[in-house]
PDB file of C-alpha atoms in Angstrom:
ATOM      1  CA  VAL A   1      39.355  86.502 -73.039  1.00  0.00           C
ATOM      2  CA  ILE A   2      39.000  90.283 -71.638  1.00  0.00           C
ATOM      3  CA  ALA A   3      42.292  89.432 -69.709  1.00  0.00           C
ATOM      4  CA  ASP A   4      43.812  88.684 -72.907  1.00  0.00           C
ATOM      5  CA  ASP A   5      42.465  91.723 -74.821  1.00  0.00           C
ATOM      6  CA  ILE A   6      43.655  93.365 -72.047  1.00  0.00           C
ATOM      7  CA  ALA A   7      47.225  91.833 -72.121  1.00  0.00           C
ATOM      8  CA  LYS A   8      47.526  92.803 -75.614  1.00  0.00           C
ATOM      9  CA  ALA A   9      46.318  96.348 -75.152  1.00  0.00           C
ATOM     10  CA  THR A  10      49.053  96.761 -73.086  1.00  0.00           C
ATOM     11  CA  ALA A  11      51.520  95.337 -75.214  1.00  0.00           C
ATOM     12  CA  MET A  12      50.816  97.482 -77.796  1.00  0.00           C
ATOM     13  CA  GLY A  13      50.953 100.608 -75.640  1.00  0.00           C
ATOM     14  CA  ALA A  14      47.297 101.660 -75.282  1.00  0.00           C
ATOM     15  CA  SER A  15      47.149 104.911 -73.054  1.00  0.00           C
ATOM     16  CA  PHE A  16      43.894 103.439 -71.683  1.00  0.00           C
ATOM     17  CA  ILE A  17      41.204 100.807 -72.208  1.00  0.00           C
ATOM     18  CA  VAL A  18      37.255 100.995 -72.726  1.00  0.00           C
ATOM     19  CA  LEU A  19      36.029  97.992 -70.785  1.00  0.00           C
ATOM     20  CA  THR A  20      32.057  98.040 -72.566  1.00  0.00           C
ATOM     21  CA  CYS A  21      30.552  95.335 -71.126  1.00  0.00           C
ATOM     22  CA  ASN A  22      28.761  96.675 -67.715  1.00  0.00           C
ATOM     23  CA  THR A  23      28.827  93.122 -66.153  1.00  0.00           C
ATOM     24  CA  ALA A  24      32.429  92.219 -66.699  1.00  0.00           C
ATOM     25  CA  HIS A  25      33.146  95.283 -64.419  1.00  0.00           C
ATOM     26  CA  HIS A  26      32.773  92.989 -62.079  1.00  0.00           C
ATOM     27  CA  PHE A  27      35.958  91.488 -62.278  1.00  0.00           C
ATOM     28  CA  PHE A  28      37.572  95.352 -63.019  1.00  0.00           C
ATOM     29  CA  GLU A  29      40.034  95.439 -59.622  1.00  0.00           C
ATOM     30  CA  ASP A  30      41.391  92.413 -61.372  1.00  0.00           C
ATOM     31  CA  PHE A  31      41.501  94.044 -64.887  1.00  0.00           C
ATOM     32  CA  GLN A  32      42.909  96.939 -63.876  1.00  0.00           C
ATOM     33  CA  ASP A  33      45.599  94.909 -61.862  1.00  0.00           C
ATOM     34  CA  LEU A  34      47.166  93.818 -65.351  1.00  0.00           C
ATOM     35  CA  THR A  35      47.635  96.621 -66.196  1.00  0.00           C
ATOM     36  CA  PRO A  36      49.368  99.986 -66.075  1.00  0.00           C
ATOM     37  CA  ALA A  37      46.986 101.341 -68.432  1.00  0.00           C
ATOM     38  CA  PRO A  38      44.197 103.340 -66.504  1.00  0.00           C
ATOM     39  CA  ILE A  39      40.415 101.380 -67.621  1.00  0.00           C
ATOM     40  CA  LEU A  40      37.622 103.497 -67.465  1.00  0.00           C
ATOM     41  CA  HIS A  41      34.900 102.288 -65.143  1.00  0.00           C
ATOM     42  CA  MET A  42      31.744 102.764 -66.473  1.00  0.00           C
ATOM     43  CA  PRO A  43      29.542 102.614 -63.874  1.00  0.00           C
ATOM     44  CA  ARG A  44      31.654 104.834 -61.590  1.00  0.00           C
ATOM     45  CA  LEU A  45      31.431 107.459 -65.100  1.00  0.00           C
ATOM     46  CA  ALA A  46      27.357 106.279 -64.957  1.00  0.00           C
ATOM     47  CA  VAL A  47      27.047 107.298 -62.040  1.00  0.00           C
ATOM     48  CA  ALA A  48      28.916 110.776 -61.851  1.00  0.00           C
ATOM     49  CA  LYS A  49      26.650 111.462 -64.605  1.00  0.00           C
ATOM     50  CA  LEU A  50      23.588 110.850 -62.607  1.00  0.00           C
ATOM     51  CA  ALA A  51      24.881 112.948 -59.860  1.00  0.00           C
ATOM     52  CA  ALA A  52      25.494 116.046 -62.149  1.00  0.00           C
ATOM     53  CA  HIS A  53      21.832 115.255 -63.934  1.00  0.00           C
ATOM     54  CA  TYR A  54      19.496 114.097 -60.777  1.00  0.00           C
ATOM     55  CA  PRO A  55      21.039 115.060 -57.851  1.00  0.00           C
ATOM     56  CA  ASN A  56      20.204 112.216 -54.584  1.00  0.00           C
ATOM     57  CA  GLN A  57      18.221 115.848 -52.509  1.00  0.00           C
ATOM     58  CA  THR A  58      15.194 115.393 -56.007  1.00  0.00           C
ATOM     59  CA  TYR A  59      16.522 111.984 -57.240  1.00  0.00           C
ATOM     60  CA  SER A  60      17.037 109.922 -54.045  1.00  0.00           C
ATOM     61  CA  ARG A  61      15.895 106.477 -55.377  1.00  0.00           C
ATOM     62  CA  VAL A  62      17.827 104.892 -58.567  1.00  0.00           C
ATOM     63  CA  GLY A  63      16.713 102.229 -60.123  1.00  0.00           C
ATOM     64  CA  PHE A  64      18.897  99.887 -62.552  1.00  0.00           C
ATOM     65  CA  LEU A  65      18.027  98.316 -65.551  1.00  0.00           C
ATOM     66  CA  GLY A  66      20.587  95.098 -66.590  1.00  0.00           C
ATOM     67  CA  THR A  67      21.070  91.589 -67.400  1.00  0.00           C
ATOM     68  CA  GLU A  68      20.553  89.339 -64.675  1.00  0.00           C
ATOM     69  CA  GLY A  69      24.328  88.765 -64.137  1.00  0.00           C
ATOM     70  CA  SER A  70      24.514  92.556 -63.802  1.00  0.00           C
ATOM     71  CA  LEU A  71      22.042  92.637 -61.178  1.00  0.00           C
ATOM     72  CA  GLN A  72      23.359  89.624 -59.028  1.00  0.00           C
ATOM     73  CA  ALA A  73      26.927  90.604 -59.418  1.00  0.00           C
ATOM     74  CA  GLY A  74      26.058  93.930 -57.877  1.00  0.00           C
ATOM     75  CA  VAL A  75      28.230  96.156 -60.388  1.00  0.00           C
ATOM     76  CA  TYR A  76      26.167  99.249 -60.356  1.00  0.00           C
ATOM     77  CA  ARG A  77      24.798  98.611 -56.443  1.00  0.00           C
ATOM     78  CA  GLN A  78      27.672  99.047 -54.366  1.00  0.00           C
ATOM     79  CA  VAL A  79      28.731 102.926 -56.650  1.00  0.00           C
ATOM     80  CA  ILE A  80      24.738 104.155 -56.641  1.00  0.00           C
ATOM     81  CA  THR A  81      24.664 103.339 -52.760  1.00  0.00           C
ATOM     82  CA  ALA A  82      28.439 105.306 -52.377  1.00  0.00           C
ATOM     83  CA  ALA A  83      27.428 108.305 -54.393  1.00  0.00           C
ATOM     84  CA  GLY A  84      23.765 108.693 -51.787  1.00  0.00           C
ATOM     85  CA  TYR A  85      21.644 107.398 -53.960  1.00  0.00           C
ATOM     86  CA  GLN A  86      19.049 104.439 -52.647  1.00  0.00           C
ATOM     87  CA  TYR A  87      19.537 101.640 -55.089  1.00  0.00           C
ATOM     88  CA  ILE A  88      16.779 100.226 -56.621  1.00  0.00           C
ATOM     89  CA  GLU A  89      16.190  96.931 -58.412  1.00  0.00           C
ATOM     90  CA  PRO A  90      13.539  95.566 -60.430  1.00  0.00           C
ATOM     91  CA  ASP A  91      11.085  93.518 -59.304  1.00  0.00           C
ATOM     92  CA  ALA A  92      10.955  89.450 -60.744  1.00  0.00           C
ATOM     93  CA  ALA A  93       7.930  89.950 -63.379  1.00  0.00           C
ATOM     94  CA  LEU A  94       9.941  93.898 -64.434  1.00  0.00           C
ATOM     95  CA  GLN A  95      13.174  92.045 -64.508  1.00  0.00           C
ATOM     96  CA  SER A  96      11.769  89.237 -66.597  1.00  0.00           C
ATOM     97  CA  ARG A  97      10.634  91.760 -69.495  1.00  0.00           C
ATOM     98  CA  VAL A  98      14.183  94.032 -68.843  1.00  0.00           C
ATOM     99  CA  THR A  99      15.384  89.973 -69.916  1.00  0.00           C
ATOM    100  CA  SER A 100      12.901  90.127 -72.895  1.00  0.00           C
ATOM    101  CA  LEU A 101      13.985  93.613 -74.082  1.00  0.00           C
ATOM    102  CA  ILE A 102      17.589  92.995 -74.281  1.00  0.00           C
ATOM    103  CA  TYR A 103      17.833  88.592 -75.156  1.00  0.00           C
ATOM    104  CA  GLU A 104      14.667  88.720 -77.548  1.00  0.00           C
ATOM    105  CA  ASP A 105      13.946  92.338 -78.992  1.00  0.00           C
ATOM    106  CA  VAL A 106      17.453  93.352 -79.440  1.00  0.00           C
ATOM    107  CA  LYS A 107      20.132  90.038 -79.496  1.00  0.00           C
ATOM    108  CA  GLY A 108      17.644  88.062 -80.605  1.00  0.00           C
ATOM    109  CA  GLY A 109      16.197  90.347 -83.626  1.00  0.00           C
ATOM    110  CA  ARG A 110      12.480  89.989 -82.500  1.00  0.00           C
ATOM    111  CA  GLY A 111      12.861  93.994 -83.517  1.00  0.00           C
ATOM    112  CA  LEU A 112      13.109  96.688 -81.173  1.00  0.00           C
ATOM    113  CA  SER A 113       9.706  98.059 -79.973  1.00  0.00           C
ATOM    114  CA  LEU A 114       9.082 101.741 -78.166  1.00  0.00           C
ATOM    115  CA  GLN A 115       5.478 100.608 -76.350  1.00  0.00           C
ATOM    116  CA  HIS A 116       7.762  97.557 -74.787  1.00  0.00           C
ATOM    117  CA  TYR A 117      10.586  99.849 -74.047  1.00  0.00           C
ATOM    118  CA  ARG A 118       8.785 103.091 -72.606  1.00  0.00           C
ATOM    119  CA  GLY A 119       6.544 100.534 -70.552  1.00  0.00           C
ATOM    120  CA  VAL A 120       9.533  99.311 -68.864  1.00  0.00           C
ATOM    121  CA  LEU A 121      10.507 102.517 -67.761  1.00  0.00           C
ATOM    122  CA  ASN A 122       7.674 104.054 -67.158  1.00  0.00           C
ATOM    123  CA  ASP A 123       6.568 101.021 -64.542  1.00  0.00           C
ATOM    124  CA  MET A 124      10.025 101.826 -62.554  1.00  0.00           C
ATOM    125  CA  LEU A 125       9.128 105.175 -62.192  1.00  0.00           C
ATOM    126  CA  ASN A 126       5.478 104.464 -61.668  1.00  0.00           C
ATOM    127  CA  PRO A 127       5.167 105.939 -58.406  1.00  0.00           C
ATOM    128  CA  ASP A 128       2.224 103.838 -57.131  1.00  0.00           C
ATOM    129  CA  ARG A 129       4.515 100.809 -57.687  1.00  0.00           C
ATOM    130  CA  GLU A 130       5.799  99.334 -54.242  1.00  0.00           C
ATOM    131  CA  ASN A 131       9.855  99.438 -55.420  1.00  0.00           C
ATOM    132  CA  SER A 132       9.383 103.065 -57.581  1.00  0.00           C
ATOM    133  CA  CYS A 133      12.383 104.998 -58.315  1.00  0.00           C
ATOM    134  CA  ASP A 134      13.165 108.467 -59.321  1.00  0.00           C
ATOM    135  CA  ALA A 135      15.774 107.863 -61.903  1.00  0.00           C
ATOM    136  CA  LEU A 136      16.803 104.884 -63.886  1.00  0.00           C
ATOM    137  CA  ILE A 137      20.506 103.792 -64.905  1.00  0.00           C
ATOM    138  CA  LEU A 138      20.584 101.797 -68.262  1.00  0.00           C
ATOM    139  CA  GLY A 139      22.912  99.902 -67.888  1.00  0.00           C
ATOM    140  CA  CYS A 140      23.370  96.987 -70.866  1.00  0.00           C
ATOM    141  CA  THR A 141      24.272  97.440 -74.113  1.00  0.00           C
ATOM    142  CA  GLU A 142      21.300  96.498 -75.376  1.00  0.00           C
ATOM    143  CA  LEU A 143      19.521  98.594 -73.470  1.00  0.00           C
ATOM    144  CA  SER A 144      22.136 101.272 -74.941  1.00  0.00           C
ATOM    145  CA  VAL A 145      20.849 100.421 -78.039  1.00  0.00           C
ATOM    146  CA  LEU A 146      17.174 101.002 -77.897  1.00  0.00           C
ATOM    147  CA  ASN A 147      17.859 104.538 -76.436  1.00  0.00           C
ATOM    148  CA  GLU A 148      19.231 105.442 -79.464  1.00  0.00           C
ATOM    149  CA  ALA A 149      16.565 104.154 -81.372  1.00  0.00           C
ATOM    150  CA  PHE A 150      13.940 105.493 -78.971  1.00  0.00           C
ATOM    151  CA  PRO A 151      15.396 108.871 -77.286  1.00  0.00           C
ATOM    152  CA  LEU A 152      13.209 109.587 -74.773  1.00  0.00           C
ATOM    153  CA  PRO A 153      13.744 112.669 -73.037  1.00  0.00           C
ATOM    154  CA  ASP A 154      10.978 112.959 -71.104  1.00  0.00           C
ATOM    155  CA  ILE A 155      12.137 110.027 -68.862  1.00  0.00           C
ATOM    156  CA  PRO A 156      15.120 110.689 -65.870  1.00  0.00           C
ATOM    157  CA  PHE A 157      17.806 108.366 -66.809  1.00  0.00           C
ATOM    158  CA  ILE A 158      21.615 107.796 -67.822  1.00  0.00           C
ATOM    159  CA  ASP A 159      22.987 105.488 -70.633  1.00  0.00           C
ATOM    160  CA  ALA A 160      25.606 104.262 -68.992  1.00  0.00           C
ATOM    161  CA  GLN A 161      26.947 103.517 -72.435  1.00  0.00           C
ATOM    162  CA  GLU A 162      26.575 107.029 -73.555  1.00  0.00           C
ATOM    163  CA  VAL A 163      28.423 108.365 -71.063  1.00  0.00           C
ATOM    164  CA  LEU A 164      31.264 105.776 -71.339  1.00  0.00           C
ATOM    165  CA  VAL A 165      31.452 106.046 -75.265  1.00  0.00           C
ATOM    166  CA  GLN A 166      31.610 110.304 -74.192  1.00  0.00           C
ATOM    167  CA  GLU A 167      34.494 109.720 -71.873  1.00  0.00           C
ATOM    168  CA  THR A 168      36.387 107.596 -74.436  1.00  0.00           C
ATOM    169  CA  VAL A 169      35.770 110.523 -76.841  1.00  0.00           C
ATOM    170  CA  LYS A 170      37.114 113.222 -74.493  1.00  0.00           C
ATOM    171  CA  TRP A 171      40.034 110.835 -73.108  1.00  0.00           C
ATOM    172  CA  ALA A 172      41.280 110.072 -77.061  1.00  0.00           C
ATOM    173  CA  LYS A 173      41.257 113.817 -78.054  1.00  0.00           C
ATOM    174  CA  GLN A 174      43.376 114.390 -75.011  1.00  0.00           C
ATOM    175  CA  LEU A 175      45.803 112.027 -76.653  1.00  0.00           C
ATOM    176  CA  ARG A 176      45.812 113.684 -79.761  1.00  0.00           C
ATOM    177  CA  LYS A 177      48.567 115.385 -81.547  1.00  0.00           C
ATOM    178  CA  PRO A 178      48.327 119.365 -82.924  1.00  0.00           C
ATOM    179  CA  PHE A 179      49.611 118.692 -86.530  1.00  0.00           C
TER     180      PHE A 179
END
């Protein structure tokens, strides 16, 4: 389906393409081979923003929060480690809570809970936890919904979807023709 969308966007003369699903970036190279139009790479953009705001000298351990599919596909693992960070995934119990946020709270319509959301983030950052981290990447569009509903400026994280939106706007503005 995504390949078909890319073909249609290319046929319409798209100047660039935005791939909004984190997990789909597992197939990024295959998708990019389908079009001469550049496809924005959300994980690379997110990690570049991470490096700018949370340098690896101080924030060396980066936790990734996303779907089990994104974890298994490793869409962020390579990009995070290539930037000089140690990549941290949630343990099974914490991943179950992340999955609940994504599929029950947001997609399932159970309702957004600041307590549930903040609890997951705080547990990932808890220095007493075996696999604690110094900063986080929110790598799921449903987690971005929670970030938008409950901004938490006191927590060191990057919202990959937010970074992609900012980059999309930047690219679109560069294409605008003055009146």
